[in-house]
Amino acid sequence: MKNFKTITIALLVAVSTIASAQVKKVDASKSTITWIGKKVAGQHNGTVALKEGSLVFKGNTLTGGNFTVDMTTLTGTDITGDYLAKLNGHLKSEDFFGTEKHPTSKLVFKKIASKGKGVYTVTADLTVKEVTAPVTFDITVKENNATTTFKIDRTKYDIKFHSKSLIETLKDQVIDDEFELTVSLKFT
């Protein structure tokens, strides 16, 4: 009888913990993802659209997140015309993101540590081109907004075109292995 009471209490605690989690859907149309990719001779910047996402809270504390990015929307914003078409075509090719075969990328929060005042350190699994690797970043949550800026090492996702680790002899054509993302999420 004592074991039954213990199991019952444990189940009630587990159910109340799950029930208190609140999933907040991210408004993809009001959220933004911008990117910067650098190379020896300069840089390019642009955008990519969030397809869907959600943040999970327990009370006011961030406890989870899951996002899908529409890689087919990847575009440069620093150039126009034929140069833009050439850049976009190359970024969507197999040299980079291979968007025809891999139209989405995913980010799933795995570990979250509060730093206080709405700032969290998140370790997440990022999947690009069907390759999953961890990324760690700080995210700030305030009211119905969340923002972060972090760098991703593209070579961890089999994106090695003109990587400095591969072409030491072509130094003027080297593209940085890391690119930067700035994310602004609006959720309800």
PDB file of C-alpha atoms in Angstrom:
ATOM      1  CA  MET A   1       0.000   0.000   0.000  1.00  0.00           C
ATOM      2  CA  LYS A   2       2.876   2.352   0.821  1.00  0.00           C
ATOM      3  CA  ASN A   3       4.434   1.766  -2.648  1.00  0.00           C
ATOM      4  CA  PHE A   4       1.081   2.530  -4.291  1.00  0.00           C
ATOM      5  CA  LYS A   5       0.906   5.901  -2.492  1.00  0.00           C
ATOM      6  CA  THR A   6       4.481   6.727  -3.493  1.00  0.00           C
ATOM      7  CA  ILE A   7       3.820   5.864  -7.147  1.00  0.00           C
ATOM      8  CA  THR A   8       0.568   7.857  -7.119  1.00  0.00           C
ATOM      9  CA  ILE A   9       2.291  10.936  -5.684  1.00  0.00           C
ATOM     10  CA  ALA A  10       5.119  10.639  -8.228  1.00  0.00           C
ATOM     11  CA  LEU A  11       2.606  10.419 -11.088  1.00  0.00           C
ATOM     12  CA  LEU A  12       0.671  13.449  -9.810  1.00  0.00           C
ATOM     13  CA  VAL A  13       3.883  15.487  -9.600  1.00  0.00           C
ATOM     14  CA  ALA A  14       4.902  14.422 -13.134  1.00  0.00           C
ATOM     15  CA  VAL A  15       1.467  15.252 -14.566  1.00  0.00           C
ATOM     16  CA  SER A  16       1.340  18.635 -12.839  1.00  0.00           C
ATOM     17  CA  THR A  17       4.836  19.439 -14.114  1.00  0.00           C
ATOM     18  CA  ILE A  18       3.865  18.569 -17.698  1.00  0.00           C
ATOM     19  CA  ALA A  19       0.562  20.428 -17.388  1.00  0.00           C
ATOM     20  CA  SER A  20       2.297  23.590 -16.199  1.00  0.00           C
ATOM     21  CA  ALA A  21       4.460  23.792 -19.335  1.00  0.00           C
ATOM     22  CA  GLN A  22       3.176  26.411 -21.736  1.00  0.00           C
ATOM     23  CA  VAL A  23       4.010  26.212 -25.450  1.00  0.00           C
ATOM     24  CA  LYS A  24       4.123  29.618 -27.129  1.00  0.00           C
ATOM     25  CA  LYS A  25       3.950  29.595 -30.913  1.00  0.00           C
ATOM     26  CA  VAL A  26       6.393  31.859 -32.738  1.00  0.00           C
ATOM     27  CA  ASP A  27       4.827  34.172 -35.335  1.00  0.00           C
ATOM     28  CA  ALA A  28       7.027  33.392 -38.354  1.00  0.00           C
ATOM     29  CA  SER A  29       5.703  36.387 -40.304  1.00  0.00           C
ATOM     30  CA  LYS A  30       6.878  38.825 -37.594  1.00  0.00           C
ATOM     31  CA  SER A  31      10.153  37.067 -36.734  1.00  0.00           C
ATOM     32  CA  THR A  32      13.447  37.665 -38.547  1.00  0.00           C
ATOM     33  CA  ILE A  33      16.680  35.806 -39.180  1.00  0.00           C
ATOM     34  CA  THR A  34      19.562  37.737 -40.713  1.00  0.00           C
ATOM     35  CA  TRP A  35      22.962  36.326 -41.613  1.00  0.00           C
ATOM     36  CA  ILE A  36      26.487  37.590 -42.291  1.00  0.00           C
ATOM     37  CA  GLY A  37      29.074  35.519 -44.142  1.00  0.00           C
ATOM     38  CA  LYS A  38      32.611  36.877 -44.379  1.00  0.00           C
ATOM     39  CA  LYS A  39      35.384  36.230 -46.849  1.00  0.00           C
ATOM     40  CA  VAL A  40      38.881  37.630 -47.374  1.00  0.00           C
ATOM     41  CA  ALA A  41      37.670  40.247 -49.847  1.00  0.00           C
ATOM     42  CA  GLY A  42      34.598  41.356 -47.865  1.00  0.00           C
ATOM     43  CA  GLN A  43      31.282  39.956 -46.736  1.00  0.00           C
ATOM     44  CA  HIS A  44      27.693  39.284 -47.735  1.00  0.00           C
ATOM     45  CA  ASN A  45      24.601  39.585 -45.623  1.00  0.00           C
ATOM     46  CA  GLY A  46      21.015  38.572 -46.052  1.00  0.00           C
ATOM     47  CA  THR A  47      17.963  36.879 -44.639  1.00  0.00           C
ATOM     48  CA  VAL A  48      16.298  33.490 -44.357  1.00  0.00           C
ATOM     49  CA  ALA A  49      12.711  32.925 -43.194  1.00  0.00           C
ATOM     50  CA  LEU A  50      11.493  31.006 -40.214  1.00  0.00           C
ATOM     51  CA  LYS A  51       8.920  28.424 -41.302  1.00  0.00           C
ATOM     52  CA  GLU A  52       7.603  27.595 -37.830  1.00  0.00           C
ATOM     53  CA  GLY A  53       8.668  27.439 -34.230  1.00  0.00           C
ATOM     54  CA  SER A  54       7.701  27.449 -30.603  1.00  0.00           C
ATOM     55  CA  LEU A  55       9.162  28.242 -27.217  1.00  0.00           C
ATOM     56  CA  VAL A  56       8.247  26.295 -24.092  1.00  0.00           C
ATOM     57  CA  PHE A  57       7.929  27.977 -20.707  1.00  0.00           C
ATOM     58  CA  LYS A  58       7.273  26.832 -17.182  1.00  0.00           C
ATOM     59  CA  GLY A  59       5.843  29.937 -15.609  1.00  0.00           C
ATOM     60  CA  ASN A  60       8.123  32.701 -16.889  1.00  0.00           C
ATOM     61  CA  THR A  61      11.136  30.398 -17.289  1.00  0.00           C
ATOM     62  CA  LEU A  62      12.249  29.238 -20.731  1.00  0.00           C
ATOM     63  CA  THR A  63      12.447  25.423 -20.768  1.00  0.00           C
ATOM     64  CA  GLY A  64      12.446  24.448 -24.456  1.00  0.00           C
ATOM     65  CA  GLY A  65      12.262  25.437 -28.092  1.00  0.00           C
ATOM     66  CA  ASN A  66      11.898  23.916 -31.541  1.00  0.00           C
ATOM     67  CA  PHE A  67      12.289  25.715 -34.890  1.00  0.00           C
ATOM     68  CA  THR A  68      12.202  24.981 -38.612  1.00  0.00           C
ATOM     69  CA  VAL A  69      13.862  27.365 -41.087  1.00  0.00           C
ATOM     70  CA  ASP A  70      12.802  27.534 -44.754  1.00  0.00           C
ATOM     71  CA  MET A  71      16.188  27.367 -46.491  1.00  0.00           C
ATOM     72  CA  THR A  72      14.603  27.997 -49.910  1.00  0.00           C
ATOM     73  CA  THR A  73      14.071  31.628 -48.815  1.00  0.00           C
ATOM     74  CA  LEU A  74      17.806  32.210 -48.313  1.00  0.00           C
ATOM     75  CA  THR A  75      18.765  35.478 -50.015  1.00  0.00           C
ATOM     76  CA  GLY A  76      21.389  38.185 -49.976  1.00  0.00           C
ATOM     77  CA  THR A  77      20.405  41.755 -49.125  1.00  0.00           C
ATOM     78  CA  ASP A  78      23.651  43.619 -49.769  1.00  0.00           C
ATOM     79  CA  ILE A  79      23.665  43.358 -53.594  1.00  0.00           C
ATOM     80  CA  THR A  80      21.122  43.448 -56.418  1.00  0.00           C
ATOM     81  CA  GLY A  81      20.507  42.301 -59.966  1.00  0.00           C
ATOM     82  CA  ASP A  82      22.662  39.654 -61.613  1.00  0.00           C
ATOM     83  CA  TYR A  83      25.118  39.584 -58.700  1.00  0.00           C
ATOM     84  CA  LEU A  84      22.291  38.793 -56.273  1.00  0.00           C
ATOM     85  CA  ALA A  85      20.957  36.026 -58.529  1.00  0.00           C
ATOM     86  CA  LYS A  86      24.455  34.535 -58.774  1.00  0.00           C
ATOM     87  CA  LEU A  87      25.005  34.701 -54.988  1.00  0.00           C
ATOM     88  CA  ASN A  88      21.585  33.221 -54.182  1.00  0.00           C
ATOM     89  CA  GLY A  89      22.055  30.441 -56.722  1.00  0.00           C
ATOM     90  CA  HIS A  90      25.453  29.564 -55.285  1.00  0.00           C
ATOM     91  CA  LEU A  91      24.233  29.625 -51.648  1.00  0.00           C
ATOM     92  CA  LYS A  92      21.347  27.305 -52.575  1.00  0.00           C
ATOM     93  CA  SER A  93      23.642  24.941 -54.523  1.00  0.00           C
ATOM     94  CA  GLU A  94      25.338  21.827 -53.143  1.00  0.00           C
ATOM     95  CA  ASP A  95      28.488  23.926 -52.537  1.00  0.00           C
ATOM     96  CA  PHE A  96      26.615  25.468 -49.622  1.00  0.00           C
ATOM     97  CA  PHE A  97      23.089  24.599 -48.396  1.00  0.00           C
ATOM     98  CA  GLY A  98      21.741  22.339 -51.181  1.00  0.00           C
ATOM     99  CA  THR A  99      18.215  23.670 -50.717  1.00  0.00           C
ATOM    100  CA  GLU A 100      16.684  21.496 -53.436  1.00  0.00           C
ATOM    101  CA  LYS A 101      17.519  18.350 -51.451  1.00  0.00           C
ATOM    102  CA  HIS A 102      17.453  20.028 -48.033  1.00  0.00           C
ATOM    103  CA  PRO A 103      14.687  22.679 -48.024  1.00  0.00           C
ATOM    104  CA  THR A 104      14.627  23.064 -44.236  1.00  0.00           C
ATOM    105  CA  SER A 105      16.989  23.264 -41.303  1.00  0.00           C
ATOM    106  CA  LYS A 106      15.973  22.544 -37.713  1.00  0.00           C
ATOM    107  CA  LEU A 107      16.992  23.767 -34.275  1.00  0.00           C
ATOM    108  CA  VAL A 108      15.913  21.892 -31.123  1.00  0.00           C
ATOM    109  CA  PHE A 109      16.785  23.175 -27.646  1.00  0.00           C
ATOM    110  CA  LYS A 110      18.385  20.431 -25.530  1.00  0.00           C
ATOM    111  CA  LYS A 111      19.728  22.207 -22.446  1.00  0.00           C
ATOM    112  CA  ILE A 112      18.839  25.609 -20.999  1.00  0.00           C
ATOM    113  CA  ALA A 113      20.523  27.423 -18.109  1.00  0.00           C
ATOM    114  CA  SER A 114      19.215  30.702 -16.750  1.00  0.00           C
ATOM    115  CA  LYS A 115      21.716  33.536 -16.361  1.00  0.00           C
ATOM    116  CA  GLY A 116      19.072  35.748 -14.730  1.00  0.00           C
ATOM    117  CA  LYS A 117      17.034  38.730 -15.955  1.00  0.00           C
ATOM    118  CA  GLY A 118      15.576  36.820 -18.915  1.00  0.00           C
ATOM    119  CA  VAL A 119      18.930  35.704 -20.331  1.00  0.00           C
ATOM    120  CA  TYR A 120      19.538  31.996 -20.931  1.00  0.00           C
ATOM    121  CA  THR A 121      22.407  29.914 -22.264  1.00  0.00           C
ATOM    122  CA  VAL A 122      20.980  27.357 -24.687  1.00  0.00           C
ATOM    123  CA  THR A 123      22.642  24.254 -26.064  1.00  0.00           C
ATOM    124  CA  ALA A 124      20.686  23.015 -29.062  1.00  0.00           C
ATOM    125  CA  ASP A 125      20.920  20.492 -31.858  1.00  0.00           C
ATOM    126  CA  LEU A 126      21.129  22.236 -35.229  1.00  0.00           C
ATOM    127  CA  THR A 127      20.408  20.139 -38.315  1.00  0.00           C
ATOM    128  CA  VAL A 128      21.582  21.489 -41.684  1.00  0.00           C
ATOM    129  CA  LYS A 129      21.778  19.301 -44.799  1.00  0.00           C
ATOM    130  CA  GLU A 130      20.706  16.317 -42.656  1.00  0.00           C
ATOM    131  CA  VAL A 131      23.807  16.754 -40.456  1.00  0.00           C
ATOM    132  CA  THR A 132      23.164  17.427 -36.762  1.00  0.00           C
ATOM    133  CA  ALA A 133      25.698  19.119 -34.473  1.00  0.00           C
ATOM    134  CA  PRO A 134      25.362  21.054 -31.217  1.00  0.00           C
ATOM    135  CA  VAL A 135      25.445  24.842 -30.976  1.00  0.00           C
ATOM    136  CA  THR A 136      25.499  26.976 -27.831  1.00  0.00           C
ATOM    137  CA  PHE A 137      24.287  30.553 -27.582  1.00  0.00           C
ATOM    138  CA  ASP A 138      22.740  33.090 -25.236  1.00  0.00           C
ATOM    139  CA  ILE A 139      19.142  34.155 -25.826  1.00  0.00           C
ATOM    140  CA  THR A 140      17.294  37.050 -24.195  1.00  0.00           C
ATOM    141  CA  VAL A 141      13.567  36.717 -23.548  1.00  0.00           C
ATOM    142  CA  LYS A 142      11.546  39.832 -22.754  1.00  0.00           C
ATOM    143  CA  GLU A 143       7.745  39.907 -22.818  1.00  0.00           C
ATOM    144  CA  ASN A 144       6.745  38.251 -26.146  1.00  0.00           C
ATOM    145  CA  ASN A 145      10.152  38.632 -27.801  1.00  0.00           C
ATOM    146  CA  ALA A 146      13.331  36.566 -27.862  1.00  0.00           C
ATOM    147  CA  THR A 147      16.617  37.661 -29.447  1.00  0.00           C
ATOM    148  CA  THR A 148      20.012  36.118 -30.016  1.00  0.00           C
ATOM    149  CA  THR A 149      23.139  36.505 -32.115  1.00  0.00           C
ATOM    150  CA  PHE A 150      25.511  33.581 -32.535  1.00  0.00           C
ATOM    151  CA  LYS A 151      28.014  32.019 -34.918  1.00  0.00           C
ATOM    152  CA  ILE A 152      27.809  28.668 -36.660  1.00  0.00           C
ATOM    153  CA  ASP A 153      30.793  26.722 -38.005  1.00  0.00           C
ATOM    154  CA  ARG A 154      29.530  25.682 -41.438  1.00  0.00           C
ATOM    155  CA  THR A 155      32.149  22.943 -41.818  1.00  0.00           C
ATOM    156  CA  LYS A 156      30.376  20.928 -39.083  1.00  0.00           C
ATOM    157  CA  TYR A 157      27.443  20.611 -41.521  1.00  0.00           C
ATOM    158  CA  ASP A 158      29.504  19.502 -44.535  1.00  0.00           C
ATOM    159  CA  ILE A 159      29.608  23.012 -46.042  1.00  0.00           C
ATOM    160  CA  LYS A 160      33.262  23.228 -46.965  1.00  0.00           C
ATOM    161  CA  PHE A 161      33.367  25.331 -50.160  1.00  0.00           C
ATOM    162  CA  HIS A 162      36.502  27.515 -50.023  1.00  0.00           C
ATOM    163  CA  SER A 163      37.053  26.740 -46.350  1.00  0.00           C
ATOM    164  CA  LYS A 164      40.339  28.039 -44.990  1.00  0.00           C
ATOM    165  CA  SER A 165      40.980  24.596 -43.565  1.00  0.00           C
ATOM    166  CA  LEU A 166      40.918  23.118 -47.083  1.00  0.00           C
ATOM    167  CA  ILE A 167      42.522  25.669 -49.401  1.00  0.00           C
ATOM    168  CA  GLU A 168      45.650  27.166 -47.964  1.00  0.00           C
ATOM    169  CA  THR A 169      46.975  27.933 -51.476  1.00  0.00           C
ATOM    170  CA  LEU A 170      44.000  30.104 -52.516  1.00  0.00           C
ATOM    171  CA  LYS A 171      44.047  32.539 -49.598  1.00  0.00           C
ATOM    172  CA  ASP A 172      42.366  35.380 -51.532  1.00  0.00           C
ATOM    173  CA  GLN A 173      39.304  33.175 -52.186  1.00  0.00           C
ATOM    174  CA  VAL A 174      38.872  31.843 -48.651  1.00  0.00           C
ATOM    175  CA  ILE A 175      35.442  32.116 -47.018  1.00  0.00           C
ATOM    176  CA  ASP A 176      35.286  32.149 -43.205  1.00  0.00           C
ATOM    177  CA  ASP A 177      34.182  28.858 -41.716  1.00  0.00           C
ATOM    178  CA  GLU A 178      31.814  30.661 -39.344  1.00  0.00           C
ATOM    179  CA  PHE A 179      28.788  32.681 -40.308  1.00  0.00           C
ATOM    180  CA  GLU A 180      26.716  34.797 -37.960  1.00  0.00           C
ATOM    181  CA  LEU A 181      22.978  34.662 -37.352  1.00  0.00           C
ATOM    182  CA  THR A 182      20.894  37.344 -35.644  1.00  0.00           C
ATOM    183  CA  VAL A 183      17.467  36.103 -34.688  1.00  0.00           C
ATOM    184  CA  SER A 184      14.465  38.087 -33.456  1.00  0.00           C
ATOM    185  CA  LEU A 185      11.434  36.004 -32.483  1.00  0.00           C
ATOM    186  CA  LYS A 186       7.906  37.279 -31.812  1.00  0.00           C
ATOM    187  CA  PHE A 187       5.630  34.832 -30.013  1.00  0.00           C
ATOM    188  CA  THR A 188       2.167  34.716 -28.491  1.00  0.00           C
TER     189      THR A 188
END
